[in-house]
Amino acid sequence: MTKKILILTGGGDAPGLNAVIRGVCKRARREGVSGTKEEWEVYGSIEAFNGVLSNPQEIVKLTSKRTAGIHVKGGTILKTTNKGNPIQFPVPQPDGTVRFTDRSDELVKKLKELNFDAIINIGGDGSQKISKTLFDKGMPMIGVPKTIDNDLSATDLTFGFQTAVQIATDSFDKLVTTAESHHRTMIMEVMGRDAGWIALHTAIAGGAEICLIPEIPYDINKLVRKIDNRYKKGRGFVNIVVAEGAKPKQGTITASAGEKGSEHVRLGGVAYQLSRQLKEAGCQAEIRETVLGHVQRGGTPIAFDRVLASLFGVKAFELALEKNFGRMVALKNNAITSVSLEDATKEYNTLQQDSYLVQAAKGLGITFGD
Ligand code: F6P
């Protein structure tokens, strides 16, 4: 009998999603080739679980024609949403507000009717919490970790992260030449939510003088001193990388309310706040701000992420084959392995102040403002 697998992508997109989808499909197709093994068909739910919950349902068969060559493409051919959590499903009300309702039992009923032998949920922390809930309700769930923020503790790396760092570094390099020409101080804001991984990797790769991350609140006066020192001998210039979730020692993050029904508050704008704070604290330098934003999530994944995502896809299918459900694939100590969904969602992965990465960055002369 032919077996059926469902794949979906949830939360913010990340370069490499399509490579995971293709990896699952290609590995699944190999099962039927000898004629002695069971055949597998792979399906995709459009916009995470919304494709299953909607009426009519939006579920597509992932044929080889649909998935050929997609590992090179950014985004996700299955589309995604961060307003489709079945456990807290946003329902717009006539008065313009949004009410959240638990649709997980309805989802489980629909999934049972569809009779999939395995469900592969590609997503970040929020998505894997959903995987865990559905697994606890008897669904054959397998998770694949995804986020450019690299903030999942159960895997050494998430795909999409290295591409985001590459994009940020390329942008940083461009800002350095113009900073030097105009002897300006450039502030470049990068993504990462509550984790400073993208910021710190970019700062090291680009050679920043200052890197501000959520894990180390900054003292504005220390930053002013560092900048002033760089200008002391004449035409100085400074390049700063600031993570969107960075905050001053006495202050809060720069956030605005998320869209109605969205899972998160919206971060962004700390570059402008920092620029203001520097001026108010007496910084004499001419400052310009750049907010990179979603550019970091777009476009083609770099080779590293294509490889990692492809391996994750193959491993996810192999877990399905072994009926090893309730697990999330992971990269640990340079090996592709898996962890329980319970462990996968326990801890958030932020930068430790005493980590070698932070200490080495200090050794390179990078100031955190602590
Ligand atoms: O989690 C990935 C991420 O890109 C964060 O770095 C960022 O804060 C957030 O998503 C942006 O979300 P949205 O696409 O909803 O604006």
PDB file of C-alpha atoms and ligand atoms in Angstrom, residues 82 147-149 191-193 244 294 297, ligand 1:
ATOM      1  CA  ASN A  82       2.757  33.387  11.647  1.00  0.00           C
ATOM      2  CA  THR A 147      14.975  30.168  11.768  1.00  0.00           C
ATOM      3  CA  ILE A 148      17.486  32.745  10.666  1.00  0.00           C
ATOM      4  CA  ASP A 149      17.773  33.710  14.368  1.00  0.00           C
ATOM      5  CA  MET A 191      17.411  40.765  12.909  1.00  0.00           C
ATOM      6  CA  GLY A 192      17.573  37.989  15.510  1.00  0.00           C
ATOM      7  CA  ARG A 193      14.770  38.766  17.972  1.00  0.00           C
ATOM      8  CA  GLU A 244      17.055  44.470  16.749  1.00  0.00           C
ATOM      9  CA  HIS A 294      13.713  41.313   5.598  1.00  0.00           C
ATOM     10  CA  ARG A 297      15.538  36.411   4.930  1.00  0.00           C
TER      11      ARG A 297
HETATM   12  O1  F6P B   1      12.282  35.033  13.604  1.00  0.00           O
HETATM   13  C1  F6P B   1      12.752  35.473  12.379  1.00  0.00           C
HETATM   14  C2  F6P B   1      12.544  36.944  12.219  1.00  0.00           C
HETATM   15  O2  F6P B   1      13.062  37.323  10.971  1.00  0.00           O
HETATM   16  C3  F6P B   1      13.125  37.792  13.346  1.00  0.00           C
HETATM   17  O3  F6P B   1      14.511  37.939  13.239  1.00  0.00           O
HETATM   18  C4  F6P B   1      12.332  39.068  13.177  1.00  0.00           C
HETATM   19  O4  F6P B   1      12.222  39.806  14.371  1.00  0.00           O
HETATM   20  C5  F6P B   1      10.980  38.542  12.780  1.00  0.00           C
HETATM   21  O5  F6P B   1      11.175  37.265  12.228  1.00  0.00           O
HETATM   22  C6  F6P B   1      10.253  39.411  11.787  1.00  0.00           C
HETATM   23  O6  F6P B   1       8.998  38.895  11.608  1.00  0.00           O
HETATM   24  P1  F6P B   1       7.978  39.383  10.496  1.00  0.00           P
HETATM   25  O7  F6P B   1       8.376  38.715   9.208  1.00  0.00           O
HETATM   26  O8  F6P B   1       6.668  38.927  10.999  1.00  0.00           O
HETATM   27  O9  F6P B   1       8.102  40.867  10.398  1.00  0.00           O
END
